[in-house]
Every structure is written in structure tokens, then in C-alpha cells.
Short mmCIF file of C-alpha atoms in Angstrom, two decimals:
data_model
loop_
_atom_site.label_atom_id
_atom_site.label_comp_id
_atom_site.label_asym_id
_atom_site.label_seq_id
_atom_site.Cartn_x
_atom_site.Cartn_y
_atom_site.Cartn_z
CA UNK A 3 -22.86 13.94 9.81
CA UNK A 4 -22.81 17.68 7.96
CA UNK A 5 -22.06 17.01 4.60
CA UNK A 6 -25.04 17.54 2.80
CA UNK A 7 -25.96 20.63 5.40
CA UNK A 8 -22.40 22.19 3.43
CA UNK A 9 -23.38 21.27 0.31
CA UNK A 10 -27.09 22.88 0.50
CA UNK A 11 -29.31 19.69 0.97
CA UNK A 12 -31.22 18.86 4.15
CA UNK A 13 -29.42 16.73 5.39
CA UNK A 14 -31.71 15.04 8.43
CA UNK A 15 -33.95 13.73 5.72
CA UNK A 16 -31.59 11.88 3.64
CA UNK A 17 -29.25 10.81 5.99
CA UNK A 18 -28.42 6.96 7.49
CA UNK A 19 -26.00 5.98 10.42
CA UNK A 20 -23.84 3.08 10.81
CA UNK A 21 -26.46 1.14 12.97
CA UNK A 22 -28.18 0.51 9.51
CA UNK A 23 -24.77 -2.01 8.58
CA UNK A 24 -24.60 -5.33 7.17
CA UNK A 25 -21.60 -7.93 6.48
CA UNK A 26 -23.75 -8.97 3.43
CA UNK A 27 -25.15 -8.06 -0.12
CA UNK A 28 -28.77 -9.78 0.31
CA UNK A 29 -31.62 -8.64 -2.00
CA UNK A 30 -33.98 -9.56 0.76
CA UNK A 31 -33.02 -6.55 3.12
CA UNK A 32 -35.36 -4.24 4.25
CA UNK A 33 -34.27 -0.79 3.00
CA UNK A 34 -33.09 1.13 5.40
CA UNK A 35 -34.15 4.28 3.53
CA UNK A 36 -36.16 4.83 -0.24
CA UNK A 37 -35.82 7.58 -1.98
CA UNK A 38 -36.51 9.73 -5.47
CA UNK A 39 -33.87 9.06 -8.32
CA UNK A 40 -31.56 12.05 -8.70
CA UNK A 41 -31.64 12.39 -4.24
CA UNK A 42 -28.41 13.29 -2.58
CA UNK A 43 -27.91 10.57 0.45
CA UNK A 44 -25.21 11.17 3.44
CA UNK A 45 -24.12 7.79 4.92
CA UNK A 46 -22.03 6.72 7.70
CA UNK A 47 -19.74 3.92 7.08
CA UNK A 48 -17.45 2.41 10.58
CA UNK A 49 -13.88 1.14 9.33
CA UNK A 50 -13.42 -1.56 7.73
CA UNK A 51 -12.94 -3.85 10.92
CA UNK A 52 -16.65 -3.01 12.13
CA UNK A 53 -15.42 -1.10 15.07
CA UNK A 54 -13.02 -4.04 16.46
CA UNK A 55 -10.22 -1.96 15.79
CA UNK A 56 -9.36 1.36 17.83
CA UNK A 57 -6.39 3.97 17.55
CA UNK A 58 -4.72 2.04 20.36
CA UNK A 59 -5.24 -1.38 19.27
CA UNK A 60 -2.33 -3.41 18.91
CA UNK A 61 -0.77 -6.20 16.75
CA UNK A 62 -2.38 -8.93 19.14
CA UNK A 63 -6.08 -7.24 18.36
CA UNK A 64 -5.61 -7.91 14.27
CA UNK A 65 -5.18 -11.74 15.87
CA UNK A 66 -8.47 -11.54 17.43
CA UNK A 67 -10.24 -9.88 14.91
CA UNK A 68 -13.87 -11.94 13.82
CA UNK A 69 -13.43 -12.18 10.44
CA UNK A 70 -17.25 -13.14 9.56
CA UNK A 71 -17.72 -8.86 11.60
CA UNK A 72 -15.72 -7.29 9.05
CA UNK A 73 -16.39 -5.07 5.81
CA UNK A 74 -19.59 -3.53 6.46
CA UNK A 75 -21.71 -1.87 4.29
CA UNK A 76 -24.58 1.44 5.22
CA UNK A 77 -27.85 0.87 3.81
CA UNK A 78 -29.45 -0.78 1.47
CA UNK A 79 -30.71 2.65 0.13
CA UNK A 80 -34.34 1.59 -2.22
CA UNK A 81 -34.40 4.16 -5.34
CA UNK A 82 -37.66 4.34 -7.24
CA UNK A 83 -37.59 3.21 -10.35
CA UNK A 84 -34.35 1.68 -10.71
CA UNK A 85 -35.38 -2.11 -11.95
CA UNK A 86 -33.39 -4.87 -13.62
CA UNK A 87 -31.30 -3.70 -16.38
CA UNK A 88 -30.94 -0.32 -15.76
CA UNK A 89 -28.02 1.75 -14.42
CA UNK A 90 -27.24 3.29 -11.03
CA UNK A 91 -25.27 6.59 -11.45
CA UNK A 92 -23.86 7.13 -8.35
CA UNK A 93 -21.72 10.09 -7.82
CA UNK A 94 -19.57 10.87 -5.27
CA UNK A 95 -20.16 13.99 -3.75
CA UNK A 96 -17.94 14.34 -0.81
CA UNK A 97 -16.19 11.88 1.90
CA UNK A 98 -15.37 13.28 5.48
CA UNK A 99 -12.74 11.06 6.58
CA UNK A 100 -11.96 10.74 10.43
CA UNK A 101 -8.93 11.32 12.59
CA UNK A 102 -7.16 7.97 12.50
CA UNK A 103 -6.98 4.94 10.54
CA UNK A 104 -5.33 1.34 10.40
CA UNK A 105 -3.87 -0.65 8.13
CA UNK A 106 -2.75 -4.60 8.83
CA UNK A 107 -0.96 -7.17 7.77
CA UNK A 108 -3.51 -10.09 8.54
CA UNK A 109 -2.11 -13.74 8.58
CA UNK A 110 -3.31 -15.60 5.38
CA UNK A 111 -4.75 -12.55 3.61
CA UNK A 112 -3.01 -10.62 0.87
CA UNK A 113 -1.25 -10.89 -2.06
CA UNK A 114 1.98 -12.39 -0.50
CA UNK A 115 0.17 -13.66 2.81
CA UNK A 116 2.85 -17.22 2.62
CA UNK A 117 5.74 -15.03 3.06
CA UNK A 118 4.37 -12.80 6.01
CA UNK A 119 2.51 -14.92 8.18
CA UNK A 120 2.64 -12.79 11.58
CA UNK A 121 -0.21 -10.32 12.41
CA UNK A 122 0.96 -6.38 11.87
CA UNK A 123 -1.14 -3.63 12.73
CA UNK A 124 -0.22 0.84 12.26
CA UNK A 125 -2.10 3.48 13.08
CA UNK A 126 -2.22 6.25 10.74
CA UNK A 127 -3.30 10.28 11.99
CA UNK A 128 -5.30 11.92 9.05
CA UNK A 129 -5.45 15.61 8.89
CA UNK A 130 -8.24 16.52 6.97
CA UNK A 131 -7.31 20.58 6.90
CA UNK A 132 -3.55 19.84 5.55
CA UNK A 133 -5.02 16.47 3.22
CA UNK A 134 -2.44 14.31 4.81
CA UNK A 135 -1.91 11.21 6.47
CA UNK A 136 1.43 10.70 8.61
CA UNK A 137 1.56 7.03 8.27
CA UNK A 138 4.91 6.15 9.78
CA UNK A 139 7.37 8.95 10.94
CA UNK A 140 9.50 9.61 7.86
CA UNK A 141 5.90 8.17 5.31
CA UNK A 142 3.34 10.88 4.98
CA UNK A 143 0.52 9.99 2.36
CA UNK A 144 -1.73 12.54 0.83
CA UNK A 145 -5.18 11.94 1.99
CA UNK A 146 -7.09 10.63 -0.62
CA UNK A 147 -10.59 9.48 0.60
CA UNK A 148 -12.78 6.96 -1.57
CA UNK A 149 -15.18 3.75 -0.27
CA UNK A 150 -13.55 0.68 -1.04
CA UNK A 151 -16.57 -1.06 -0.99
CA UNK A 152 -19.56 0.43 -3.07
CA UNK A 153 -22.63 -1.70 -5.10
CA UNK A 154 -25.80 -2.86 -5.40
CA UNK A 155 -27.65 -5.75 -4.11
CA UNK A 156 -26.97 -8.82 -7.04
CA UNK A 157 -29.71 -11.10 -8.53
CA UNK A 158 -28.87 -14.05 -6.40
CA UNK A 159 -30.86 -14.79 -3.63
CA UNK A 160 -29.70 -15.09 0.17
CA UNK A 161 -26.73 -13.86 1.60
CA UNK A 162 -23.41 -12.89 -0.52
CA UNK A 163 -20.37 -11.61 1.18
CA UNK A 164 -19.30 -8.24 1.12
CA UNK A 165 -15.54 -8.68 0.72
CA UNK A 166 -16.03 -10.31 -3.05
CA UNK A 167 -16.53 -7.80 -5.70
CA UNK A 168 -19.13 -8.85 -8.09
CA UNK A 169 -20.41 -7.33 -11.35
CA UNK A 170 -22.96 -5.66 -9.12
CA UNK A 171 -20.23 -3.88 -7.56
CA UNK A 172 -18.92 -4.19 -3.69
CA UNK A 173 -15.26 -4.51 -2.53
CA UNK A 174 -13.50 -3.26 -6.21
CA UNK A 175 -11.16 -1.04 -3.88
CA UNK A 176 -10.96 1.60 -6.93
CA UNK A 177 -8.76 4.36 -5.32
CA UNK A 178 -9.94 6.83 -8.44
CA UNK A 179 -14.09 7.05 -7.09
CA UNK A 180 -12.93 10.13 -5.18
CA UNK A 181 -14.87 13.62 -4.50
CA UNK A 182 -16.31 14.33 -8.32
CA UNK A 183 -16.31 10.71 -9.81
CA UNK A 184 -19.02 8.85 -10.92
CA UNK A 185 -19.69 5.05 -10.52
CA UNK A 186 -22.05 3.54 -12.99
CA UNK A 187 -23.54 0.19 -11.45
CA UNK A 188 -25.87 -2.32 -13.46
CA UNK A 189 -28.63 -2.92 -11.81
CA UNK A 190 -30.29 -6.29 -10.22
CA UNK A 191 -32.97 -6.34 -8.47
CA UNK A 192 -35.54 -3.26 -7.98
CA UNK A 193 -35.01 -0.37 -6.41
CA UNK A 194 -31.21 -1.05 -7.12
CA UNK A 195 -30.40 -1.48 -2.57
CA UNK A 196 -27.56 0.68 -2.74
CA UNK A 197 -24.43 0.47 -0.17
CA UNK A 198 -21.64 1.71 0.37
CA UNK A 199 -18.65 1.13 3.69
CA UNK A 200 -15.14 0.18 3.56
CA UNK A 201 -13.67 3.49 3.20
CA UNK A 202 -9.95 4.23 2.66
CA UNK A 203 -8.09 7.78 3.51
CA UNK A 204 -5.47 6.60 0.99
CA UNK A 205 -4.17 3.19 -0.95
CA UNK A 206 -2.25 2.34 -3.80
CA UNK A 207 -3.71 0.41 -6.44
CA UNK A 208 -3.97 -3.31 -5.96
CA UNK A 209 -4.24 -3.01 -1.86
CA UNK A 210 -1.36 -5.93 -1.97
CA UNK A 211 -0.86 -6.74 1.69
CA UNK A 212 -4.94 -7.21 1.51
CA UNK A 213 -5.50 -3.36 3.83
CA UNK A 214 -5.67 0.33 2.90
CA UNK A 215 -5.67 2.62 5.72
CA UNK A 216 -8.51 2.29 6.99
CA UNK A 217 -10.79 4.90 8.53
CA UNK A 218 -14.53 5.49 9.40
CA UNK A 219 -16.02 8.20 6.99
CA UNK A 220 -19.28 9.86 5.76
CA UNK A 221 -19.75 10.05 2.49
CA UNK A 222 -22.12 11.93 0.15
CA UNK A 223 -23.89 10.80 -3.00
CA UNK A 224 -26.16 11.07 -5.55
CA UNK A 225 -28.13 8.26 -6.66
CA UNK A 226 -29.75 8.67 -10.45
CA UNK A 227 -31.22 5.67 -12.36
CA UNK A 228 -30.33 5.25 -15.88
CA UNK A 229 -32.34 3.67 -18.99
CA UNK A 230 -29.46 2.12 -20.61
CA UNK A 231 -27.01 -0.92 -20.28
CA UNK A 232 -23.72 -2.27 -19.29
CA UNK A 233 -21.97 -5.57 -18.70
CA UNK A 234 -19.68 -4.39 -15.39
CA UNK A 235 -19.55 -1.68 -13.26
CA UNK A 236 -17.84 1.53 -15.07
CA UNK A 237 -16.77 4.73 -13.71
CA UNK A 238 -16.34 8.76 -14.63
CA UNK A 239 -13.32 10.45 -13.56
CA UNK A 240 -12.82 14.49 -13.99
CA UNK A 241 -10.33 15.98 -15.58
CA UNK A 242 -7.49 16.77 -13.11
CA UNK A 243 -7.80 14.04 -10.59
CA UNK A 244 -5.43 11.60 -12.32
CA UNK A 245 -1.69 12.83 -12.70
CA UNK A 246 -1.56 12.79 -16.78
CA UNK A 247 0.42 15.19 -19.37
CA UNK A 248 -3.16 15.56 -20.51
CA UNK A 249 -4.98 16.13 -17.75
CA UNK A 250 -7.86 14.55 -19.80
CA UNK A 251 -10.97 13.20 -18.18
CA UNK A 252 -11.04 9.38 -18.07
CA UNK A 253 -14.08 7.16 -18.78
CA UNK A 254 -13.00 3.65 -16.98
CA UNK A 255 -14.53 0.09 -17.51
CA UNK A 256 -14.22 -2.50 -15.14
CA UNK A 257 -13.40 -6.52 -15.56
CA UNK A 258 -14.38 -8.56 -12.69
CA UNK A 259 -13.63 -12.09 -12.46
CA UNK A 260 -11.69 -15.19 -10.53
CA UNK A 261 -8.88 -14.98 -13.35
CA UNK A 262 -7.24 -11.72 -14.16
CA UNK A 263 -6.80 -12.31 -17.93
CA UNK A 264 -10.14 -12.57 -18.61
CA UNK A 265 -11.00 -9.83 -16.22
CA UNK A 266 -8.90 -7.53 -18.55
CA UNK A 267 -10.48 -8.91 -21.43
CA UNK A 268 -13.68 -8.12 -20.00
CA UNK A 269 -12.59 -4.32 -18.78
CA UNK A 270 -11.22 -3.96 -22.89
CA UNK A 271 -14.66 -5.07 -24.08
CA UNK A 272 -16.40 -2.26 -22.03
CA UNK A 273 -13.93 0.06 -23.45
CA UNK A 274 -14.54 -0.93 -27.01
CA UNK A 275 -18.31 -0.98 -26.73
CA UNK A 276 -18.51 2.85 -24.95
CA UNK A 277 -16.36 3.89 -27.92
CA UNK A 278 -19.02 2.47 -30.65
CA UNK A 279 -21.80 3.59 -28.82
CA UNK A 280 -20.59 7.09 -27.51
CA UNK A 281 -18.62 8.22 -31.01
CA UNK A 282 -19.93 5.91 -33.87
CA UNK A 283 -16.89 4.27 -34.22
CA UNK A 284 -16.24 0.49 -35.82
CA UNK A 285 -15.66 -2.30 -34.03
CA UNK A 286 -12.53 -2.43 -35.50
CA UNK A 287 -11.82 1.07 -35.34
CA UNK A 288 -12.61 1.00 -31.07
CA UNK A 289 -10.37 -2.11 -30.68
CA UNK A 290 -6.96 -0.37 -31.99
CA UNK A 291 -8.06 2.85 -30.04
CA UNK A 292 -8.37 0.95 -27.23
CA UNK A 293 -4.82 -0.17 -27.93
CA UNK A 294 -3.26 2.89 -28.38
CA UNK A 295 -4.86 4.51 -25.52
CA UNK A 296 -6.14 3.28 -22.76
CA UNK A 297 -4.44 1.50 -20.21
CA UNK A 298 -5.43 -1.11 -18.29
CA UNK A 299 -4.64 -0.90 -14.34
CA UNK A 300 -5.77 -3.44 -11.53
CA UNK A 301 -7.78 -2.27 -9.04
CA UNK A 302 -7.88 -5.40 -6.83
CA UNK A 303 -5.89 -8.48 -6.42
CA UNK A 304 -6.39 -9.43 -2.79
CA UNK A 305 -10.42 -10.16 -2.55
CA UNK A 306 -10.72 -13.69 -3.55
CA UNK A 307 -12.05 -15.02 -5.13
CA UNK A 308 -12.73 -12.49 -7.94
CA UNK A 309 -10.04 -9.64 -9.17
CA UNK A 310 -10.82 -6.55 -11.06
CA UNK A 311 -9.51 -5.10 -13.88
CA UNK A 312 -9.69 -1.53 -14.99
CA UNK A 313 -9.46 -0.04 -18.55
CA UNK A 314 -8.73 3.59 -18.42
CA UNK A 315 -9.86 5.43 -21.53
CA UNK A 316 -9.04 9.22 -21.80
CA UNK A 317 -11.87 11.22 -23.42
CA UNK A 318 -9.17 14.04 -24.70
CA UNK A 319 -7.90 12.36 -27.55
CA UNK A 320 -11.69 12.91 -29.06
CA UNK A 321 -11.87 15.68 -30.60
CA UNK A 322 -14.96 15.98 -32.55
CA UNK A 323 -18.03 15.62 -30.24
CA UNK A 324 -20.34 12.52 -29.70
#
């Protein structure tokens, strides 16, 4: 792991393997690291499959897979300070993807899993110096790392698995928390126990067949506590990283919840309140924006039993300042 080391930190201080994994969100983990709020962390998050998968595994290997071993998470990273009600800025510095990844069809997971019931595995080869990945000869992806799976530990006690997404966070498989985004994560329990695996070198919104390709990664952050409040996990995203006439910056509210309707109800309620509290708008007056210009995209349909919902709001169309 060099991340950090090219971005100017010191990286053997702040920096945690994959041995420190879990298959759960549990409040009652021992951090596997504590540090200052506003620290830059390097992690190392295995695929998706917990290492049960290998660039010469085969169709038969996705039957055998041990489905309680998969989806695991580096840390929990402790940040001082951070305590119940707060929020955990978390921005994504870099990811460092590896040179293969998978992706499966696995028999009853996935959006359509009735009408494909037979195991399917590919191997994809990521080039991280020309930002591709040849999926299948003739299909070549850009590469387009991000961590499928990224939260905080929730108020509940005991163990939670990490394939649900939650309002804390975890598997929301949002393909925009690339290189430059920031994640905003309420916080639970103190010292927020951070983590972050799952990672994806490229996926298209909704992950439908229930995979991305997968691939081992490292990824960079920076993990700042924040005295204020939200209702779900929201998100940053620069200008120029979504393909708009705009090229606006976006600020995007998530919805997370067992029935899609009233995740999207939840995701346009974030919207609306960030436009009353960030430009002293109405109520009234954030509703219709929200309606005439944000758009609302899911994120995740495959992770029962919860979905998520995102509500896209471009900060160009302000144009006098907060």
C-alpha cells in the first residue's frame, strides 16, 4: 500500500491491511486503528468474495462460494470525537485498483435471479495506466474505481450484515464516490467505527445481476467529524465527474429503505431540506426546485432487503452564494 506515501502523508502510521476484515457492522468491535478527525487513512479492502475467488476460478467456484465469507469490510477505524448525531465526512482520496476482477451471476441473487438460475462467473483485466477494463473481447469498460460498501457502525447492538445498506451507510453500491467525492455519514455510536471493502473497478448503476466487477483495492481517505445533522447518508460530487451539459457539481441525498417509493421520497426530503438550510429557501420554494432539477437515480436494487435511492441536485443552477 503507497497511496498516501504519493499523496505526501506517512503512510505506515495510518495505514490497515485486510487481516483487520469483518463480514459484519457490530458497534462492539475493537478498533482496529483510532485516530485525530481530519487524518488521512490508507486501507486494504480483498474483493468482494473474501479471497474465494481467483483470476482462474471458474463457473463451478461461484457454486461453492460461502456466502456467510463474503463482503468484507477494513477496519473499524475509531475517530475522536465523532459521537451520536454528528457527521462523518469522508472523502475519497484515491483507490488503487488491482489487476483483475470478477463479476458473477450467482443463483438466487439479483434483480432477475428467477430467470437465470445457473452460476456464471468472468474475469475482467484492469489496466490502471490506460483506465480500462477489457471485460469480454469486443466490451472494454473505463475503469472507474469506487467501494461499494462504505459506513459506519449503526446504533443496534450485535452483529448486522454487511451486504444490507442501512442509514449508517454499508453496501449503497454508489458508482459516483470516486477519487474527489465526499460521503457524508450520520453518525451512531462514538468514535463513528468507520469501514470501508467491496470495491468495484467499474458498474452501472443499480448492479442488476447482484455483481460489479469486482477487484481488491486500496483506498485513501479522509475522515473529518462534523457538528451538524442529517437523516441518510449524502454525498459531494465535483464538478466534471458526471457527464452533464453543465458540468455542474452535484450535492446527492440518499433514500434507503425495503420499498423504493419511499426510499425516493426519503432521498427528495434530503434534497429539499439542504436547499432550505444551504440557500434560505422556502419549503415550498425547495420542493418545486427539487422538481425541476434534480433527478433521482437508484443506486441499488439487488441488496435486500433495503434499496437506495439517490437525488441528484446540481449546485450550478445557484447563482447567488449561500
Amino acid at each position: 500500500m503507497r497511496i498516501l506515501a504519493r499523496l505526501g502523508h506517512d503512510h505506515s502510521i495510518h495505514q490497515i491491511g485486510a487481516e483487520h476484515g469483518s463480514y459484519v457492522w457490530d458497534n462492539s468491535l475493537a478498533p482496529a486503528l483510532e485516530v485525530e478527525s481530519g487524518t488521512a487513512v490508507e486501507l486494504e479492502c480483498a474483493d468482494a468474495s473474501g479471497g474465494q475467488l481467483n483470476a482462474q476460478s471458474t463457473s463451478d467456484d461461484v457454486k461453492g462460494l460461502d456466502l456467510t465469507k463474503v463482503n468484507p469490510v477494513t477496519g473499524p477505524v475509531y475517530v475522536k470525537g465523532a459521537k451520536p448525531g454528528d457527521v462523518l465526512a469522508v472523502e475519497i482520496l484515491e483507490l488503487r485498483p488491482h489487476d483483475w476482477g470478477w463479476t458473477a451471476i450467482i443463483p438466487d441473487f439479483g434483480l432477475l435471479a428467477p430467470e437465470f438460475p445457473e452460476a456464471w462467473l468472468n474475469i475482467s483485466r484492469i489496466d490502471a495506466q490506460a483506465k480500462t477494463v477489457e471485460f469480454i473481447p469486443g466490451v472494454t469498460l473505463p475503469l472507474a474505481p469506487f467501494p461499494g460498501t462504505i459506513g459506519v457502525a449503526p446504533v443496534q447492538r450485535g452483529e448486522h450484515p454487511t451486504l444490507v445498506p442501512t442509514k449508517w451507510g454499508g453496501n449503497m453500491d454508489i458508482k459516483h464516490l470516486r477519487a474527489g467525492a465526499t460521503l457524508y455519514l450520520p453518525v451512531a455510536v462514538e468514535g463513528a467505527l468507520f469501514a470501508v471493502g467491496d470495491t468495484h473497478a467499474a458498474m452501472g448503476d443499480a448492479e442488476v445481476c447482484g455483481t460489479a466487477v469486482e477487484a481488491a483495492m486500496d483506498i485513501a481517505v479522509r475522515l473529518t467529524v462534523q457538528d451538524r445533522r442529517i437523516a441518510y447518508p449524502q454525498y459531494h460530487v465535483p464538478a466534471g465527474q458526471l457527464a452533464s451539459a453543465e458540468q455542474s457539481s452535484y450535492q446527492v441525498c440518499t433514500g434507503i429503505g425495503p420499498d423504493l417509493l419511499t426510499a425516493a421520497k426519503e432521498a427528495t426530503w434530503g434534497v429539499i431540506t439542504h436547499i432550505e438550510r444551504t440557500y434560505g429557501r422556502t419549503r415550498e420554494e425547495a420542493y418545486a426546485i427539487a422538481s425541476v432539477a434534480a433527478d433521482l437515480r437508484i443506486h441499488e436494487i439487488v441488496d435486500a432487503p433495503n434499496w437506495v435511492v439517490g437525488a441528484f441536485l446540481p449546485e450550478a443552477i445557484f447563482t447567488e452564494e449561500p
